[in-house]
Tab-separated table of C-alpha atoms and ligand atoms in Angstrom:
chain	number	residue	atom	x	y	z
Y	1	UNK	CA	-14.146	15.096	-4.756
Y	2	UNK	CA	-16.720	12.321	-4.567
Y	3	UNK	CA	-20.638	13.275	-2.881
Y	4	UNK	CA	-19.905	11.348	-0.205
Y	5	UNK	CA	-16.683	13.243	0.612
Y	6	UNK	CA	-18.765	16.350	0.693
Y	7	UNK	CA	-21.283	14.735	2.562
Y	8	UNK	CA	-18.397	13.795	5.147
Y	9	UNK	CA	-16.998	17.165	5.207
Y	10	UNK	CA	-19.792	18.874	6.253
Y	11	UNK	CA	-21.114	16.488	9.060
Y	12	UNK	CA	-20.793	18.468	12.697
Y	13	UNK	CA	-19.010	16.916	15.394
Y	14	UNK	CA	-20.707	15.258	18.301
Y	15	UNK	CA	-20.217	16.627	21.859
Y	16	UNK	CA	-17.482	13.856	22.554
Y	17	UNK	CA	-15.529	14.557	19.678
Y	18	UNK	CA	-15.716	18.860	19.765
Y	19	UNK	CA	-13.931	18.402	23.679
Y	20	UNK	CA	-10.865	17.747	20.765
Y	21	UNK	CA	-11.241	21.443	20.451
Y	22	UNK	CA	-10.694	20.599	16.298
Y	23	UNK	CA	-12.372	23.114	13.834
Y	24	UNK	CA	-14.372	20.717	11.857
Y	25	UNK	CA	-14.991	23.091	9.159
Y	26	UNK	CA	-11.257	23.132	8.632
Y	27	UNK	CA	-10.218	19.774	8.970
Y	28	UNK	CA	-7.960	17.968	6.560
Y	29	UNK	CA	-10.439	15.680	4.420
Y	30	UNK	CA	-7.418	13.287	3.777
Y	31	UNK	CA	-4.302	12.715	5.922
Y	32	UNK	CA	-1.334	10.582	4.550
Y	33	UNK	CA	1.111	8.923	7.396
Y	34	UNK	CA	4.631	7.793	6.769
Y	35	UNK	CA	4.815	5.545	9.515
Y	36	UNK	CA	8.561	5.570	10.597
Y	37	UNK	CA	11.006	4.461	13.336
Y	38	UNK	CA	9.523	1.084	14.223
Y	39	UNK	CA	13.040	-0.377	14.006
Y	40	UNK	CA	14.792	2.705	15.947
Y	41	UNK	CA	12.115	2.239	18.953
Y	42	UNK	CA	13.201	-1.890	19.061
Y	43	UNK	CA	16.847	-1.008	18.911
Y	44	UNK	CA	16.520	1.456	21.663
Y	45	UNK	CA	15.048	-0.889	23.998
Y	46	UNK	CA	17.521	-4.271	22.473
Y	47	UNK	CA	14.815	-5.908	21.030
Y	48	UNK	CA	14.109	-7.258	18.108
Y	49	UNK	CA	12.843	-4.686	14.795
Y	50	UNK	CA	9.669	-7.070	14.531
Y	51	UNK	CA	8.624	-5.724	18.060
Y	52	UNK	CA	8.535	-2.446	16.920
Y	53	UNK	CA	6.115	-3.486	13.930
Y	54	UNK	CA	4.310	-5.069	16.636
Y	55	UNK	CA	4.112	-2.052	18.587
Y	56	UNK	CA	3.214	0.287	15.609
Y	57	UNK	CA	0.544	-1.945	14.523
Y	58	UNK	CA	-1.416	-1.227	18.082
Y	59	UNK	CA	-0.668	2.621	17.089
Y	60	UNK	CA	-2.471	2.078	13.640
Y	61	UNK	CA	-5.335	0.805	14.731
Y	62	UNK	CA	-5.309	4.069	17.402
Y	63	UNK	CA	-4.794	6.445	14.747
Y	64	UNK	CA	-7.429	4.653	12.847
Y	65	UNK	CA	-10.528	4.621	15.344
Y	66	UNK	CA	-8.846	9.085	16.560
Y	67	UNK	CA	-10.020	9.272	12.167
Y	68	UNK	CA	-13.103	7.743	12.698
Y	69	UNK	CA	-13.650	9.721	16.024
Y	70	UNK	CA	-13.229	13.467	14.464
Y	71	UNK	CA	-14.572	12.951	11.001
Y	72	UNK	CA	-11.426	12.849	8.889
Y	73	UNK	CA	-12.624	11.235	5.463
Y	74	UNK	CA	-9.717	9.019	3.781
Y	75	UNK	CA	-6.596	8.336	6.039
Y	76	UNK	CA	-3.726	6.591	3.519
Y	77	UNK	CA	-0.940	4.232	5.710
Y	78	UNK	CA	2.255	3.907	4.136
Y	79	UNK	CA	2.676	0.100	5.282
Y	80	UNK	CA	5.094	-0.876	2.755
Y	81	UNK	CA	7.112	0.433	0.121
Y	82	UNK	CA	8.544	-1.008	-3.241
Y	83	UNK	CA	11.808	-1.042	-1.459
Y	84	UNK	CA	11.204	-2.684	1.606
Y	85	UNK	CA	11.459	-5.888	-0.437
Y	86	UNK	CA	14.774	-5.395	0.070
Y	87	UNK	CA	14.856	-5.970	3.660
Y	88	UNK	CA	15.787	-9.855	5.559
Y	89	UNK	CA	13.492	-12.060	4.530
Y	90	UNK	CA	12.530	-12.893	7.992
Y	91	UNK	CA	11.444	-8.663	8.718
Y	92	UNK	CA	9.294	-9.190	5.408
Y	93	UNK	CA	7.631	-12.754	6.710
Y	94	UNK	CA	6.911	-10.439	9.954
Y	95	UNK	CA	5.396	-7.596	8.068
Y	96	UNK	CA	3.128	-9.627	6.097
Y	97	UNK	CA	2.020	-11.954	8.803
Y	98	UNK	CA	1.329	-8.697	11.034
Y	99	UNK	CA	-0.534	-7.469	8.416
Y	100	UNK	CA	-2.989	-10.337	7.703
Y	101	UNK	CA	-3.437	-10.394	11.514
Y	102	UNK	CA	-4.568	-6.456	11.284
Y	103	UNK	CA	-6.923	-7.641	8.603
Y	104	UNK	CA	-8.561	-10.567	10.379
Y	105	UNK	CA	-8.738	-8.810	13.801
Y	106	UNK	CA	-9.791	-5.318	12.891
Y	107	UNK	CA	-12.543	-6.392	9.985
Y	108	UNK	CA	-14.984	-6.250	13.306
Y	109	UNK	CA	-14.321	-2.539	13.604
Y	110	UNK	CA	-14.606	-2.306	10.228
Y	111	UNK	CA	-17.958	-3.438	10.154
Y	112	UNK	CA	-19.393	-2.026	12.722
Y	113	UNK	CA	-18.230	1.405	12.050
Y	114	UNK	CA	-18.682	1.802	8.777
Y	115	UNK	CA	-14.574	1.622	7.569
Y	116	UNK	CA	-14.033	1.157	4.074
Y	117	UNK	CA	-10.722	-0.657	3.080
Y	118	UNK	CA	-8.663	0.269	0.188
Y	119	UNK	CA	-5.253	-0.967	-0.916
Y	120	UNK	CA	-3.028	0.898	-3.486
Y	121	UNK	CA	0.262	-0.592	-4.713
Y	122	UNK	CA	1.923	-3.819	-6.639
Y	123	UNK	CA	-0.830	-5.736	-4.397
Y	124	UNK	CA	0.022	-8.808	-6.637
Y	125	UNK	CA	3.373	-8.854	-5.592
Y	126	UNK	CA	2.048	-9.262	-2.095
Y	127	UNK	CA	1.818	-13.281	-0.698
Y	128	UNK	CA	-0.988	-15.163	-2.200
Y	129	UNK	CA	-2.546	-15.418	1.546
Y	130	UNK	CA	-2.229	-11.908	2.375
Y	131	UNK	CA	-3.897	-11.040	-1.167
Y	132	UNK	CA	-6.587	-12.720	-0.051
Y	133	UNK	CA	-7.847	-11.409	3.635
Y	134	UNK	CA	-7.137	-7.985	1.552
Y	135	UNK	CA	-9.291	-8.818	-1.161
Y	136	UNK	CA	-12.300	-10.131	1.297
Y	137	UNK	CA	-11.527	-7.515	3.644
Y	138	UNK	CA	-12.152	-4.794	0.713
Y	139	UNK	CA	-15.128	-6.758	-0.661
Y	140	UNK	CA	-17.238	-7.067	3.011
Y	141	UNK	CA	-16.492	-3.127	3.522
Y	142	UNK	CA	-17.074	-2.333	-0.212
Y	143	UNK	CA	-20.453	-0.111	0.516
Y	144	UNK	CA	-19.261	1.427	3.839
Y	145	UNK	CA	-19.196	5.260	3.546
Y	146	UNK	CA	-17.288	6.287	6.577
Y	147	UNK	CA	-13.495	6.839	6.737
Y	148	UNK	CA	-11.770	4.998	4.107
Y	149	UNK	CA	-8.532	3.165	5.227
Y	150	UNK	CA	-6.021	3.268	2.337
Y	151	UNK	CA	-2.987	0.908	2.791
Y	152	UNK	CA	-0.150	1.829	0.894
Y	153	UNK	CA	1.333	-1.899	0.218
Y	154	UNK	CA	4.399	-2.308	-2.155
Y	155	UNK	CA	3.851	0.970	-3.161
Y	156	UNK	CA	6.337	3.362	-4.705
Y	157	UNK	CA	5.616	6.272	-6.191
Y	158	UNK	CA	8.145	6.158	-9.034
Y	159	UNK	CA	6.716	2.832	-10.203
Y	160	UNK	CA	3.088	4.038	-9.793
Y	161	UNK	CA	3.835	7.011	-12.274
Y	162	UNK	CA	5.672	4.250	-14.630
Y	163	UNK	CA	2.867	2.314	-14.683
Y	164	UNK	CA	0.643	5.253	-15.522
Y	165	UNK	CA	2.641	6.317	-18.387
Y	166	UNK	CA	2.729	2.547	-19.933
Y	167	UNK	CA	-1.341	2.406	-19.921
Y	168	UNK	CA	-1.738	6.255	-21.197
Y	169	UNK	CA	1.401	5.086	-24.020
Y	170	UNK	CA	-0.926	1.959	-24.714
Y	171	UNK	CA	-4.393	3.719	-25.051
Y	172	UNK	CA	-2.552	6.465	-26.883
Y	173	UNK	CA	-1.147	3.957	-29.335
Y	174	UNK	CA	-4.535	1.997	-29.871
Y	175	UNK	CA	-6.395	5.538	-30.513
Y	176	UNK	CA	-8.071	5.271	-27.154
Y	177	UNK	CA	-6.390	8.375	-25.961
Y	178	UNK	CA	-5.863	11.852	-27.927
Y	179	UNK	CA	-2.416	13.249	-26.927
Y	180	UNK	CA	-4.164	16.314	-26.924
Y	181	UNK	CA	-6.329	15.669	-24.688
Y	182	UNK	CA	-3.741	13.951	-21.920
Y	183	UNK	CA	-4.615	16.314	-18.882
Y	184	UNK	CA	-3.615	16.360	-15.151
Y	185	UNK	CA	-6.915	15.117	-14.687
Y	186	UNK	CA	-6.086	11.986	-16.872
Y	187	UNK	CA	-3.145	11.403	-15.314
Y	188	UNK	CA	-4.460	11.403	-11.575
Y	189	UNK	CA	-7.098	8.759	-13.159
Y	190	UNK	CA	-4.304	6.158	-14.363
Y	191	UNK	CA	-2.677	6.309	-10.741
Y	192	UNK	CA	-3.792	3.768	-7.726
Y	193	UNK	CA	-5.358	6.616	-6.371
Y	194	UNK	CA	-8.133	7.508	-9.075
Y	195	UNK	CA	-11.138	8.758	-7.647
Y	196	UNK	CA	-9.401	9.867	-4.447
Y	197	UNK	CA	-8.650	13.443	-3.644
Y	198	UNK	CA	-4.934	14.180	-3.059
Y	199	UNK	CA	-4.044	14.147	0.387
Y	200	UNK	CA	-3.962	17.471	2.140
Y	201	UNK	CA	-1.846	16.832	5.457
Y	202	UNK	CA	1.142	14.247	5.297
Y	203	UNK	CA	2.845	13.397	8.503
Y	204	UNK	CA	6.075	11.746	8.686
Y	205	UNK	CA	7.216	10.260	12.161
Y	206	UNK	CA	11.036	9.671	13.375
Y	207	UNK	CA	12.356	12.954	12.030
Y	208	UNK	CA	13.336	11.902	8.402
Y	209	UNK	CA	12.919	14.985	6.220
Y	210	UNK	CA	12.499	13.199	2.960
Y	211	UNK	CA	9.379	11.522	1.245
Y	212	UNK	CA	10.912	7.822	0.555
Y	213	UNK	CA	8.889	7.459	-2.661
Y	214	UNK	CA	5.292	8.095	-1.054
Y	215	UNK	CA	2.304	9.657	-3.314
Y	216	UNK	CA	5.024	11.327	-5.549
Y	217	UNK	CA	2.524	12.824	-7.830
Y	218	UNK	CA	-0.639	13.293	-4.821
Y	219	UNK	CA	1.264	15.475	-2.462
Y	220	UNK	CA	2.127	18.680	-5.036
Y	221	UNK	CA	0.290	20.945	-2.856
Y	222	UNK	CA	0.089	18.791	0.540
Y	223	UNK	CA	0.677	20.239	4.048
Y	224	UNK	CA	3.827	18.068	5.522
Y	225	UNK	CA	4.740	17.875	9.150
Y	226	UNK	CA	7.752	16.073	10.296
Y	227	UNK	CA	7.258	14.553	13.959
Y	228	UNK	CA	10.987	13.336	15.872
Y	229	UNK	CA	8.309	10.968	17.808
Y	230	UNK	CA	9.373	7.316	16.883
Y	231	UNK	CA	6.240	5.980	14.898
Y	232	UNK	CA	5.894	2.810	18.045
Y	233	UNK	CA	5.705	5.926	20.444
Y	234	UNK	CA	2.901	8.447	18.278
Y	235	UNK	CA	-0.181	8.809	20.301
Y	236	UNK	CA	-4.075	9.989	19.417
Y	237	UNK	CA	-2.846	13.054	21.739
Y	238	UNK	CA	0.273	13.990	19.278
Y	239	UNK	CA	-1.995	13.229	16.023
Y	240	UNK	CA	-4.748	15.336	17.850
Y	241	UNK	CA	-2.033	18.626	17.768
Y	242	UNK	CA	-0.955	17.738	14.244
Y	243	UNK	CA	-4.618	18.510	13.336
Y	244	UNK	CA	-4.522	21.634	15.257
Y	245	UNK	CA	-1.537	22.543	13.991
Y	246	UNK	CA	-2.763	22.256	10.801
Y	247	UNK	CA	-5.588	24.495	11.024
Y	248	UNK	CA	-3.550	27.083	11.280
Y	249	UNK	CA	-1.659	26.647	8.026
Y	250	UNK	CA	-2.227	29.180	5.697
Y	251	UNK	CA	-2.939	27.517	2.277
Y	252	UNK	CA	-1.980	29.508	-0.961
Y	253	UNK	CA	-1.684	26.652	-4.237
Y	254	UNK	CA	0.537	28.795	-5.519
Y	255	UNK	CA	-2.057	32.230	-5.545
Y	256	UNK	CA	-1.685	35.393	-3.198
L	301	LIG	C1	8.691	1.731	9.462
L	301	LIG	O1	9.685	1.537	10.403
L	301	LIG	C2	8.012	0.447	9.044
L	301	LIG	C3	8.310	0.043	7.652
L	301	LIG	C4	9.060	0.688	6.819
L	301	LIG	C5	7.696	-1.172	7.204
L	301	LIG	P1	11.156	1.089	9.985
L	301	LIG	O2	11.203	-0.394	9.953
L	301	LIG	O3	11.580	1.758	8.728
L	301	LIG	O4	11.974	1.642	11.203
L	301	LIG	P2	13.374	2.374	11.195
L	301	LIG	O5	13.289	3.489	10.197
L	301	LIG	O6	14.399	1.353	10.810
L	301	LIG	O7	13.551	2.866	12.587
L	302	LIG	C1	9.230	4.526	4.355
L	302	LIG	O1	10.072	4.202	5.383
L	302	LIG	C2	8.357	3.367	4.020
L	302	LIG	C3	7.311	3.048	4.980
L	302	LIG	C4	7.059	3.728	6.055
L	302	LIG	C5	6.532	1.885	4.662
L	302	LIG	P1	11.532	3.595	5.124
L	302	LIG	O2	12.151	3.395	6.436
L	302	LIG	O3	11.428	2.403	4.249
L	302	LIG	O4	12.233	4.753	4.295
L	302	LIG	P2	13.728	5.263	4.326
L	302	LIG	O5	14.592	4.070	4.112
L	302	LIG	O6	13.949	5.888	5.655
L	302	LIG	O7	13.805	6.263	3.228
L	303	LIG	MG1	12.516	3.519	8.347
C-alpha cells in the first residue's frame, strides 16, 4: 500500500461525516462497483437504454462526492467492459459521449477536492476524442492525493491477465525477468492496476451474481455484495449500509 494510502486510512472523520455512523478505522480503503441495470431501469419505464446511462451517470458522480465525504481512498467504476463493444453502435456513441461529458463537467470537482483520475483498460481502443479529455483530465489531477477515481474503460479482466503474461513472456525471453523469480508480486505489477491495492469491497447492482470479467485477478480475497437495486436507482443512503454492512464482515484470507 502506497504512504499516502496509509496516510488516508488513518485520517478521523469530521463531525459531518461521523453522523454516517461509519467506523472509520474499519472502512474499506478501496471499493470496486459493477454498475448494472441501467438498461433494465429504461425498459421499465419505456424509454430508451441511453436514459438509463443518463440516469446512472448522475448516480456516479453521487457515489463519487459519498467517497470523498467518508474517507474511502480509491473507488474503481466499471464503466465499460471489453465486451460492451459488442453492443449497437448507437448505445456505444451514447456511452462515450456521456462519458466525455462526465469528464468535462466533473474536472471542477476534481480540482477543487483534491480527486485524482485514473483509467485502467484498452484506453487506446477508446475514440480519439474521448482519449483525450481522459488523458488531460488525468494529467490536471496528476498530484491530487485524495480519493482516486479509477474508471474501468474497455476493460476485461481476461485480456488484462493476457496482456500481463505477453510482457512477463517478453522480459523473460530478453533476460529481463528470471522465471524464478516471477512472484504474485510481479504479476500484480504487469496488470493496469500496479501500484494499487486490490480492492477490498466489490458491489454489484441489479442482482446479477456473476463478476462479468471485472478485476479477475484483484478480487481473490474481496468482500462482494450483490444489491437487486437497479444501478439508475442506487442512492448515497444504500452505498452508506453497504459500508456498514461491511464492517461487520469477518475477514479470514484463508487463516483461522
Ligand atoms: C450497465 O447497465 C452499464 C454498462 C454496462 C455500460 P446495462 O446497460 O448493462 O444495463 P442492463 O444490464 O441491460 O439492465
Ligand atoms: C458489466 O455489465 C459491465 C459493466 C458494468 C460496464 P454487463 O451488463 O456488461 O455484464 P453482463 O452482460 O450482465 O454479464
Ligand atoms: Mg448489464
Amino acid at each position: 500500500m502506497t504512504t499516502f494510502l496509509k496516510k488516508k486510512r488513518k485520517r478521523s472523520l469530521n463531525s459531518s461525516e461521523s453522523s454516517y455512523d461509519i467506523d472509520p478505522a474499519s472502512l474499506p480503503c478501496h471499493v470496486a462497483i459493477i454498475m448494472d441495470g441501467n438498461g433494465r431501469w429504461a425498459k421499465k419505464r419505456i424509454l430508451n437504454r441511453i436514459e438509463g446511462h443518463k440516469k446512472g451517470a448522475e448516480v456516479v458522480r453521487a457515489i463519487v462526492r459519498t467517497c470523498r465525504e467518508t474517507g474511502i481512498s480509491i473507488l474503481t467504476l466499471y464503466a465499460f467492459s471489453t465486451e460492451n463493444w459488442q453492443r449497437p453502435k448507437t448505445e456505444i456513441f451514447a456511452l462515450m459521449t456521456l462519458l466525455k461529458n462526465f469528464l468535462e463537467s466533473e474536472l471542477k470537482e476534481m480540482l477543487d477536492n483534491n480527486i485524482r483520475l485514473n483509467a485502467i483498460g484498452q484506453i487506446e481502443k477508446l475514440p480519439e476524442n474521448v482519449q483525450q479529455v481522459l488523458h488531460k483530465t488525468m494529467a490536471l489531477t496528476k498530484k491530487n492525493n485524495g480519493l482516486m477515481l479509477n474508471l474501468a474503460l474497455s476493460y476485461g479482466g481476461r485480456a488484462e491477465i493476457v496482456r500481463m503474461v505477453r510482457e512477463i513472456a517478453i522480459k523473460t525471453k530478453e533476460g529481463d525477468i528470471d522465471p524464478d523469480f516471477i512472484t504474485s508480486e510481479l504479476v500484480s505489477d504487469f496488470l493496469y492496476t500496479k501500484g494499487i491495492p486490490d480492492p477490498d469491497l466489490l458491489i454489484r447492482t441489479s442482482g446479477e451474481m456473476r463478476i462479468s470479467n471485472f478485476l479477475l485477478w484483484q478480487i481473490a480475497y474481496t468482500e462482494i455484495f450483490v444489491t437487486k437495486t437497479l444501478w439508475p436507482d442506487f442512492s448515497k443512503q444504500e452505498f452508506l449500509e453497504i459500508l456498514k454492512h461491511y464492517q461487520h464482515r469477518e475477514r479470514r484470507f484463508g487463516k483461522v
